[in-house]
XYZ file of C-alpha atoms in Angstrom:
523
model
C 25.145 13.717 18.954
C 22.452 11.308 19.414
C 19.469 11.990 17.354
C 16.131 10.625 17.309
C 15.136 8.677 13.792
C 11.323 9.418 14.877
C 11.654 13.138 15.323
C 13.678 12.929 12.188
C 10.911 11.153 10.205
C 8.273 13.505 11.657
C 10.468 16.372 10.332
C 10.422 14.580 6.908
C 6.827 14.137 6.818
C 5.949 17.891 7.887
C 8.062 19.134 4.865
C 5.607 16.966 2.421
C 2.480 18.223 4.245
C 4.139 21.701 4.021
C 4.721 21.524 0.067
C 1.183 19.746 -0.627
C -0.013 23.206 1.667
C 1.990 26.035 -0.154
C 0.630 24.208 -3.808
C -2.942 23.448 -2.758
C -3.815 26.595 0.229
C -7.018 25.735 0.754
C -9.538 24.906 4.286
C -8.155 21.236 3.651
C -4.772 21.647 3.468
C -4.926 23.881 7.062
C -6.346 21.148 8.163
C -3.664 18.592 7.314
C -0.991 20.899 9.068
C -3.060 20.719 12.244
C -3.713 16.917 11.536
C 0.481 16.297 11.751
C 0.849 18.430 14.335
C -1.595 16.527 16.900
C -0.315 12.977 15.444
C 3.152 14.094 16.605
C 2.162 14.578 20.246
C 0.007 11.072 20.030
C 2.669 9.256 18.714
C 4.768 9.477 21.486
C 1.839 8.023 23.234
C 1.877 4.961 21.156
C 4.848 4.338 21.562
C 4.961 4.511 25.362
C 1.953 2.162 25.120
C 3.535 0.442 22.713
C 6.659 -0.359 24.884
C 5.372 -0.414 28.461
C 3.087 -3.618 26.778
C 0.039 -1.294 27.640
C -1.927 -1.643 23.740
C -4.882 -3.081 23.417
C -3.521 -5.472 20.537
C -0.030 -6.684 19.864
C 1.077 -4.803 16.977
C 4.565 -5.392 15.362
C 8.311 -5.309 17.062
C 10.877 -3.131 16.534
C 9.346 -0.673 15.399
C 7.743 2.811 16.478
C 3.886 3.193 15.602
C 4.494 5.076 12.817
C 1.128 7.276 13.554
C 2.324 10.114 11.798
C 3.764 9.086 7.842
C 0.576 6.741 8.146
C -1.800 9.554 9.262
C -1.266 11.906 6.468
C -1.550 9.293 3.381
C -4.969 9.477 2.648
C -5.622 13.293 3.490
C -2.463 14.321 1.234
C -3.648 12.142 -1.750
C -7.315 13.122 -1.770
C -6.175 16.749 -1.649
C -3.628 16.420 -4.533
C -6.138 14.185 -6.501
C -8.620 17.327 -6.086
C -6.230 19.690 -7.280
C -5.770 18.150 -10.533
C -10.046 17.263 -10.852
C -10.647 20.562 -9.900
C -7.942 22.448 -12.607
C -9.554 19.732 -15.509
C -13.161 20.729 -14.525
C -13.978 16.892 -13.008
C -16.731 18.056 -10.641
C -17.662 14.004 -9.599
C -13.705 13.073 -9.046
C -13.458 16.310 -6.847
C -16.282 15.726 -4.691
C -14.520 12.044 -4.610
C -11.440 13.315 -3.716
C -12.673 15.816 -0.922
C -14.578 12.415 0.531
C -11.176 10.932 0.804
C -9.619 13.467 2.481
C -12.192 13.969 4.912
C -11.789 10.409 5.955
C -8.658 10.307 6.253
C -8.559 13.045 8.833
C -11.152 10.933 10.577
C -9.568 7.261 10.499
C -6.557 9.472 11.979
C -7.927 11.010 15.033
C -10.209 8.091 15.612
C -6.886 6.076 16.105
C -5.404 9.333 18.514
C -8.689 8.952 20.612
C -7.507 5.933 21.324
C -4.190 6.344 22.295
C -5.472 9.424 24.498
C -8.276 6.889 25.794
C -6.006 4.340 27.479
C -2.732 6.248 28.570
C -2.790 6.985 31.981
C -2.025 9.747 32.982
C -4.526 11.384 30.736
C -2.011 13.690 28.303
C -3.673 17.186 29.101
C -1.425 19.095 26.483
C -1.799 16.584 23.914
C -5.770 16.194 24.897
C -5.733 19.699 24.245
C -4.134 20.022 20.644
C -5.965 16.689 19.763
C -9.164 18.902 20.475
C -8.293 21.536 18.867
C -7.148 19.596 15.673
C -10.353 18.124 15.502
C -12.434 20.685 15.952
C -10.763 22.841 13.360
C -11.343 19.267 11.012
C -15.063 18.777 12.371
C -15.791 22.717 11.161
C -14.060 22.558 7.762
C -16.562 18.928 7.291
C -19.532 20.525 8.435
C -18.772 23.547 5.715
C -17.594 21.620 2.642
C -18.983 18.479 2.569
C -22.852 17.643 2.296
C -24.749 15.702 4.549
C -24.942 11.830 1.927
C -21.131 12.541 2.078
C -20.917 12.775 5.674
C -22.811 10.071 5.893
C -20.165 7.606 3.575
C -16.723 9.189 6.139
C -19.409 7.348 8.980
C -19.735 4.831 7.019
C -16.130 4.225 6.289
C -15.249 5.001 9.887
C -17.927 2.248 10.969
C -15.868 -0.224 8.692
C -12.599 0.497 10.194
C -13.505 -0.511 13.673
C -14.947 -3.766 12.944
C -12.374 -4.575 10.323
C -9.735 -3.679 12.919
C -10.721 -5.713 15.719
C -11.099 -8.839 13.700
C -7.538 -8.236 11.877
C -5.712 -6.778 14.995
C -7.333 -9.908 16.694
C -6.782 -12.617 14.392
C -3.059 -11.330 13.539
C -1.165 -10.286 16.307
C 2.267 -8.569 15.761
C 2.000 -8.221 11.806
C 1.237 -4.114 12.051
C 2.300 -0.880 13.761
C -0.866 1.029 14.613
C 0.073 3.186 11.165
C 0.284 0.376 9.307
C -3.187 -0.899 10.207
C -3.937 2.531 9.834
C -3.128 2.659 6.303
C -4.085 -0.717 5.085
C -6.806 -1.127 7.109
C -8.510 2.328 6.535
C -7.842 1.858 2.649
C -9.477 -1.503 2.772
C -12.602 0.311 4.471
C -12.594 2.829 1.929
C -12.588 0.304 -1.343
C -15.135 -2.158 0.556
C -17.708 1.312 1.330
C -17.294 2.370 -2.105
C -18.263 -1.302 -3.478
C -21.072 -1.251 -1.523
C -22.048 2.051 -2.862
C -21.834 1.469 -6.381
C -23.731 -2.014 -6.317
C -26.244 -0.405 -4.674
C -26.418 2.148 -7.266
C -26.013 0.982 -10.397
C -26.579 4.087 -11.709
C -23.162 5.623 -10.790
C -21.469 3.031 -12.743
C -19.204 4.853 -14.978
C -15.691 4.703 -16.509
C -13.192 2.364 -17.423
C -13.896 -1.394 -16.470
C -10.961 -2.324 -15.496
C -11.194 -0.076 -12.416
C -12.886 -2.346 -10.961
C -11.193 -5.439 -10.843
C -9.350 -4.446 -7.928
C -12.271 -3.785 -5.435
C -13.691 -6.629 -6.327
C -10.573 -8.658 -5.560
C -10.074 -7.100 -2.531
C -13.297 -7.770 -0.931
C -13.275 -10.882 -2.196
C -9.790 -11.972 -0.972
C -10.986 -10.201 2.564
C -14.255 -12.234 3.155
C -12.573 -15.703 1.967
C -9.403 -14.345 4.628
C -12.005 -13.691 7.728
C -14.390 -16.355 6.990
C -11.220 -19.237 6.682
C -9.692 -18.206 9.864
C -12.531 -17.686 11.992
C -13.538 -21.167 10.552
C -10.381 -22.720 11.770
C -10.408 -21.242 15.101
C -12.634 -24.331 15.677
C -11.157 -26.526 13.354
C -8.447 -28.180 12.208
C -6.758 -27.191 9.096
C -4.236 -29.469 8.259
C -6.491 -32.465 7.174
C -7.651 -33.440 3.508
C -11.284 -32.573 4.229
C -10.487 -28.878 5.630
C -8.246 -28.688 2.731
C -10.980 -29.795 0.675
C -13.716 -27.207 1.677
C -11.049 -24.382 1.515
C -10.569 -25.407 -2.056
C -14.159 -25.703 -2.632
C -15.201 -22.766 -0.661
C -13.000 -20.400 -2.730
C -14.365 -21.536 -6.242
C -17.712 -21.494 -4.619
C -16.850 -17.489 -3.604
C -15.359 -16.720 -7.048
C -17.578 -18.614 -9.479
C -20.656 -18.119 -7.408
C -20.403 -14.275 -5.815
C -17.440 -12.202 -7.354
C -17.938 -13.482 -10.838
C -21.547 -12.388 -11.272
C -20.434 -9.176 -8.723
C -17.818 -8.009 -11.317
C -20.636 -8.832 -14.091
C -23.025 -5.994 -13.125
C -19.590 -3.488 -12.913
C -18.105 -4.312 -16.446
C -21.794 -5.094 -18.347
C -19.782 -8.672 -19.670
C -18.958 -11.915 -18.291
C -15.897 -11.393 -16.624
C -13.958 -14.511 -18.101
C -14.858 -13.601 -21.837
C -13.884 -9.667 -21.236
C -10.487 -11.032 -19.657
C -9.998 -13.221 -22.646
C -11.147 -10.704 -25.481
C -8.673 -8.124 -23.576
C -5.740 -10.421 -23.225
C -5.322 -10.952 -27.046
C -6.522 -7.321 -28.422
C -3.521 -7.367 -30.053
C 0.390 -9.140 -30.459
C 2.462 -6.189 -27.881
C -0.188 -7.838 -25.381
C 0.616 -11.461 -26.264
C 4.664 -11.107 -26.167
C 4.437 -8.563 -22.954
C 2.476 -11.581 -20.950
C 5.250 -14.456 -21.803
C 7.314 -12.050 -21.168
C 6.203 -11.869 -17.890
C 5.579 -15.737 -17.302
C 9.465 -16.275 -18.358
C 10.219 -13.583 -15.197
C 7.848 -15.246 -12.905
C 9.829 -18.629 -13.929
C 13.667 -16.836 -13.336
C 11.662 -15.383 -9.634
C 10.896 -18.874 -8.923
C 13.867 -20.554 -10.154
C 16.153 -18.047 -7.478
C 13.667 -19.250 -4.939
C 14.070 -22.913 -5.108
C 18.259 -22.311 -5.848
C 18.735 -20.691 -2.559
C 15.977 -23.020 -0.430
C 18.473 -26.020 -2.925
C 21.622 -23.882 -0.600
C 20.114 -23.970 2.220
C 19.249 -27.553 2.455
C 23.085 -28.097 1.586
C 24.472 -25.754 3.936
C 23.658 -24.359 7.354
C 20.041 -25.069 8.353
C 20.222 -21.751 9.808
C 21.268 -19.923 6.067
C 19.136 -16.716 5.624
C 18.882 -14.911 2.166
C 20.807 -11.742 2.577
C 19.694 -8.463 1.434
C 21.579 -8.938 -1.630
C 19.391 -11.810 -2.507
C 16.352 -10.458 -1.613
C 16.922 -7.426 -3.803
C 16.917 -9.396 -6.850
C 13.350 -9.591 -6.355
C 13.392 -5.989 -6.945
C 15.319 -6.207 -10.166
C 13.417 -8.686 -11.057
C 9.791 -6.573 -10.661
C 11.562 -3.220 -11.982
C 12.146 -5.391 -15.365
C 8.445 -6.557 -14.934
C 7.078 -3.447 -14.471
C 8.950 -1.025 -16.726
C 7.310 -2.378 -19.893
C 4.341 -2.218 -19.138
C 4.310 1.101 -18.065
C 5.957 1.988 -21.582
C 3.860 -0.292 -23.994
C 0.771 -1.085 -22.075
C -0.537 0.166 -18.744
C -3.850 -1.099 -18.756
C -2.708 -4.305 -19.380
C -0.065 -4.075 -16.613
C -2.817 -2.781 -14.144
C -5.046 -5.918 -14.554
C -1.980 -8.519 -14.348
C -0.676 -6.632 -11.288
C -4.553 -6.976 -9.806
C -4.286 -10.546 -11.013
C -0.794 -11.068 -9.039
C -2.304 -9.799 -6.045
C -5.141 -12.347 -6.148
C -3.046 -14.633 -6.390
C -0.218 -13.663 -4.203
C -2.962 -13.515 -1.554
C -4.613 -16.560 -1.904
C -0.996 -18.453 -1.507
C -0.752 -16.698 1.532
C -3.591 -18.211 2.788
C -2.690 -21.566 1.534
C 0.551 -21.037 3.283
C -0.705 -19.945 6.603
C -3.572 -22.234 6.991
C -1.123 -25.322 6.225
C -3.827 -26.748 3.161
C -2.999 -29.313 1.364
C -0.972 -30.281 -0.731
C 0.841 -27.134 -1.202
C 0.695 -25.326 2.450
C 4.042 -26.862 4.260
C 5.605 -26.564 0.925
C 5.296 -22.929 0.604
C 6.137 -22.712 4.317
C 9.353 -23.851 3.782
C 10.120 -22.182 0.515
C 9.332 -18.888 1.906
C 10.814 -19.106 5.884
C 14.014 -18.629 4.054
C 13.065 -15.107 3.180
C 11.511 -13.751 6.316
C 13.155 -10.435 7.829
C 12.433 -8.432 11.055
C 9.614 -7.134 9.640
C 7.607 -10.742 9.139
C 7.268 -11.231 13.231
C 3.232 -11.991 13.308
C 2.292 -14.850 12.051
C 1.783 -13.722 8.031
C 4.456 -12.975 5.549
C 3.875 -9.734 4.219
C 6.700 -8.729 2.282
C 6.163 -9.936 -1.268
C 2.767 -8.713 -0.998
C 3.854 -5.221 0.194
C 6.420 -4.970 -2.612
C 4.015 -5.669 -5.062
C 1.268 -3.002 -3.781
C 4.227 -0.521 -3.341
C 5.284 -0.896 -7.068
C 0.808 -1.122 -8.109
C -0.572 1.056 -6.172
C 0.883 4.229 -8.385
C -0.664 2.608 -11.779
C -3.937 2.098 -9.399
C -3.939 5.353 -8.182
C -2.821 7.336 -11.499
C -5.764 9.856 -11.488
C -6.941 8.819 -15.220
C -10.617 10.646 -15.226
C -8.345 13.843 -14.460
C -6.076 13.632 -17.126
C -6.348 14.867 -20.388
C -5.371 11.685 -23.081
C -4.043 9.929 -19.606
C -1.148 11.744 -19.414
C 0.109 14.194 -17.116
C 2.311 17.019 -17.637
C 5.918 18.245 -15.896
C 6.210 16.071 -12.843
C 2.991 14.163 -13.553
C 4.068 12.634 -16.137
C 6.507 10.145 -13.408
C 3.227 9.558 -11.297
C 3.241 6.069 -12.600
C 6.842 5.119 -12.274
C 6.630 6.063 -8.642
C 7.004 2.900 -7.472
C 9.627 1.696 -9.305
C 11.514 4.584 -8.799
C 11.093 4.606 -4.991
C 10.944 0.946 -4.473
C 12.520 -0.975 -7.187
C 15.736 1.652 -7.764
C 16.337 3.685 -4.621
C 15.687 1.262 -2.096
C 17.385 -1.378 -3.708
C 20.035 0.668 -4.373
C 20.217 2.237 -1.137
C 20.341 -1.634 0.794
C 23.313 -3.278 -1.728
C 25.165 0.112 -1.268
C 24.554 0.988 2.014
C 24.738 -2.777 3.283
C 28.357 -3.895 1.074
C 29.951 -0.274 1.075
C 28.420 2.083 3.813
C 30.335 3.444 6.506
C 28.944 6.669 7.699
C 25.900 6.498 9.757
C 22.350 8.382 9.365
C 22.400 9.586 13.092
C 20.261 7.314 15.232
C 19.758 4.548 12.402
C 21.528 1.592 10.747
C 21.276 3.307 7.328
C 24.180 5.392 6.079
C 24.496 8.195 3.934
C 26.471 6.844 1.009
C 23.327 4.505 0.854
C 20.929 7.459 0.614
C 22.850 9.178 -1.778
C 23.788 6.337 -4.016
C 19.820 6.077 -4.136
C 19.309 9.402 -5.150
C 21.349 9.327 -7.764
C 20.253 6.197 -9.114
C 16.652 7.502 -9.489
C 17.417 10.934 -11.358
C 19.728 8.410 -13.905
C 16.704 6.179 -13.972
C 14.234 9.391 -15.167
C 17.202 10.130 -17.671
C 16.214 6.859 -19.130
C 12.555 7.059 -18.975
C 12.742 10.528 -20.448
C 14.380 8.171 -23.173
C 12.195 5.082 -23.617
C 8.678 6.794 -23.113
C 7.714 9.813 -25.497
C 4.776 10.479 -23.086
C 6.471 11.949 -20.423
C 7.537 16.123 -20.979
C 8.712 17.360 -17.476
C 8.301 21.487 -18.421
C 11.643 22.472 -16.872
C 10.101 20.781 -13.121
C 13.671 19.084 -13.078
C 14.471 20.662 -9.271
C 11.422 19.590 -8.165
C 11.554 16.584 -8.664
C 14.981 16.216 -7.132
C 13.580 17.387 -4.161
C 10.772 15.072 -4.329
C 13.045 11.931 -4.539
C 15.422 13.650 -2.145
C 12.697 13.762 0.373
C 11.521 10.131 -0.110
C 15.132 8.774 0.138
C 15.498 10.561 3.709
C 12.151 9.466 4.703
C 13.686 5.709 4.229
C 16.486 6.316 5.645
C 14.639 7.223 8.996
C 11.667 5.478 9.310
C 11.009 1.893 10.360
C 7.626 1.183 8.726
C 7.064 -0.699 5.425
C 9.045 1.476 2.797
C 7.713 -0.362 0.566
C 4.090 1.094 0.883
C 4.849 4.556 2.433
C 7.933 5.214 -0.192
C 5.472 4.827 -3.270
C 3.396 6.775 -2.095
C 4.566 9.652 -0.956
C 6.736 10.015 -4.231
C 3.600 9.375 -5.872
C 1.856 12.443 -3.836
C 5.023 14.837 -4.471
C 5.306 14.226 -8.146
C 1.429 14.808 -8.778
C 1.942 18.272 -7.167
């Protein structure tokens, strides 16, 4: 029987929406069943556009547009980050929250406008449940939001179009229209927010290292647009473009983001770094710990370039070798999250900087370093690096982040969480670093049975599964802090759900599998 992996996927995501639904109950969550069911009907209209060549951009190959997982991210997590504000009594996180949600909904049907816009024939039905979709979201706006928060989802929503024409422009073929959903939209929402705060200083509050990744991730945006609209007219490849790029992005960090991060954190930003680097010895041994790991990463990535200049000029890491990456973050990450997760939150924002800013040393070709890294890295590239970026490191490291980021701390009580809660932070490893490494060496070496439709097999799946409830054996174990309350069933079903959701979809598991666990266990 020949079954469709997107219908499958959509089935997948309609069972989260329907648990976040049945937990929450409120206007909101009504609203995000009506939000999946209208992305359902437009994604089918993506992905005619999307294969009769008929998009406005050129968005990634091989895959589907992945318009519904990526539509229901942000609405799902603002509602479950309410739920747990609201139950604590956090009246300024729940108004935050409900902002978030509301956007989402709106980044989502801005994107089905579009899809309805250019399709020809106009879809009547879908039109029609579109409308109706939005409508129901438009009311439940008008009656729970006020009008300064309306205000900031325009705002946002004014953000994502310009930010998506200059991305979708300037890199062809490295998104779906979900991807550049999600990554775009959540981009819009840090860089609004930003803007917000700075403006008012007043609303400054909480924990200062909360802010080291908005800051980075404006910064690492305006150095990204600035470099390659620059180059558009110029070449790249000489010692004087080199030159400026390196000068330009001291000039950016010295000059703009340090004094930026000043106002946030009350303290130059190089003294508070240094002061809460060496607080105390656990801090000291976790961070050479983690410079001997980023030594044994780069050591596996000059041996197999070292095989590949000795072999085939063709040689391609397999998925074996890839996934030692993986094992390699899992061992960075599970520390931290045991001994120090402040600590690991600001490396991890550090790594991203950094990871970023290679990139763009890479793809600009700037000297000395950018045809080095070119070839160091080619060797790595899957289906999923077709545009002209390489995206996967970077996605595996904001898939295995963005649950520390995320982790609700203003809206728990000591920073922990209770039952389920209490594995928001080990989302990512668990989705990422064990089940779908797990799943690949299993599936890929010892798989025979088929997921209808897909090139995943069941004993993959299912070897995944089980490798994440072993894996919250052990962190029952190793961390005192986490006390599941007899929530054991759910969250079986929780990683059961995630594992079919890779198994079927063909986006970047490494950002939707995070956080959907991530959504499920904070339920």
């Amino acid at each position: 029987m020949q079954v469709n992996p997107v219908l499958v996927e959509s089935v997948v995501i309609l069972a989260v929406v329907l648990c976040v639904h049945m937990a929450v109950w409120n206007q909101h969550s009504w609203c995000c069943v009506a939000l999946v069911i209208q992305a359902f009907y437009v994604q089918y209209k993506w992905d005619r556009l999307l294969k009769s060549g008929a998009a406005v951009f050129q968005f990634r190959l091989s895959a589907n547009s992945g318009i519904v997982p990526a539509s229901m991210v942000m609405p799902l997590l603002g509602l479950v980050l309410r739920e747990k504000c609201s139950a604590l009594g956090n009246v300024y996180f729940e108004r935050f929250s409900m902002v978030m949600t509301i956007t989402g909904m709106m980044l989502a049907l801005f994107l089905s406008l579009i899809a309805l816009g250019i399709t020809r024939p106009v879809p009547t039905n879908t039109c029609i449940i579109a409308g109706l979709a939005g409508s129901a979201i438009l009311y439940t706006t008008k009656q729970t939001l006020t009008v300064s928060e309306v205000i900031e989802v325009l705002e946002v929503l004014l953000i994502f179009v310009y930010l998506c024409l200059i991305v979708l422009y300037l890199l062809p073929r490295c998104f779906t229209p979900g991807e550049a959903l999600l990554i775009v939209g959540g981009i819009s929402f840090i860089l609004n927010q930003l803007i917000k705060r700075s403006l008012n200083m007043a609303e400054v509050k909480g924990d200062p290292v909360n802010y080291f990744l908005p800051v980075v991730v404006v910064g690492s945006l305006l150095l990204g647009v600035f470099f390659a609209l620059l180059f558009c007219f110029m070449e790249s490849e000489t010692w004087v473009s080199s030159l400026f790029f390196h000068m330009m992005t001291a000039v950016l960090v010295l000059g703009i983001l340090m004094p930026w991060l000043s106002l946030f954190i009350g303290r130059h930003p190089i003294m508070w770094l240094l002061d809460f680097l060496t607080l105390n010895d656990r801090r000291l041994c976790l961070l050479g710990y983690w410079v001997f790991l980023a030594v044994v990463a780069t050591c596996v990535v000059l041996h197999q370039n070292y095989q590949r200049q000795s072999g085939s000029k063709k040689h391609q890491a397999s998925t074996v070798v890839r996934k030692y990456f993986h094992l390699i973050v899992v061992a960075t990450y599970v520390p931290g999250l045991i001994y120090d997760r402040q600590l690991l939150h600001v490396a991890s924002v550090g790594c991203l900087a950094v990871f970023l800013l290679l990139e763009y040393v890479r793809y600009f070709r700037i000297l000395p370093f950018g045809q080095l890294l070119r070839q160091l890295l080619t060797l790595f590239l899957d289906e999923r690096d077709s545009g002209p970026l390489i995206l996967t490191h970077i996605y595996l490291l904001l898939g295995m982040s963005l649950p520390i980021w995320l982790f609700p701390g203003p809206c728990a009580p000591k920073g922990i969480l209770t039952g389920a809660g209490g594995l928001v932070p080990y989302a990512g490893v668990l989705a990422v670093g064990v089940g779908d490494t797990v799943a690949s060496v299993f599936g890929s070496t010892m798989g025979e049975i088929r997921w209808p439709g897909t090139k995943k097999t069941l004993e993959g799946t299912a070897t995944s599964v089980f490798a994440q409830i072993i894996a919250v054996a052990m962190f029952l174990i190793v961390d005192g802090s986490i006390n599941l309350n007899s929530t054991y069933s759910w969250i079986v079903g929780s990683i059961t759900l995630v594992a079919l959701l890779e198994a079927y979809t063909s986006q970047i598991d490494n950002l939707l599998l995070p956080l959907y666990l991530f959504i499920l266990l904070l339920l």
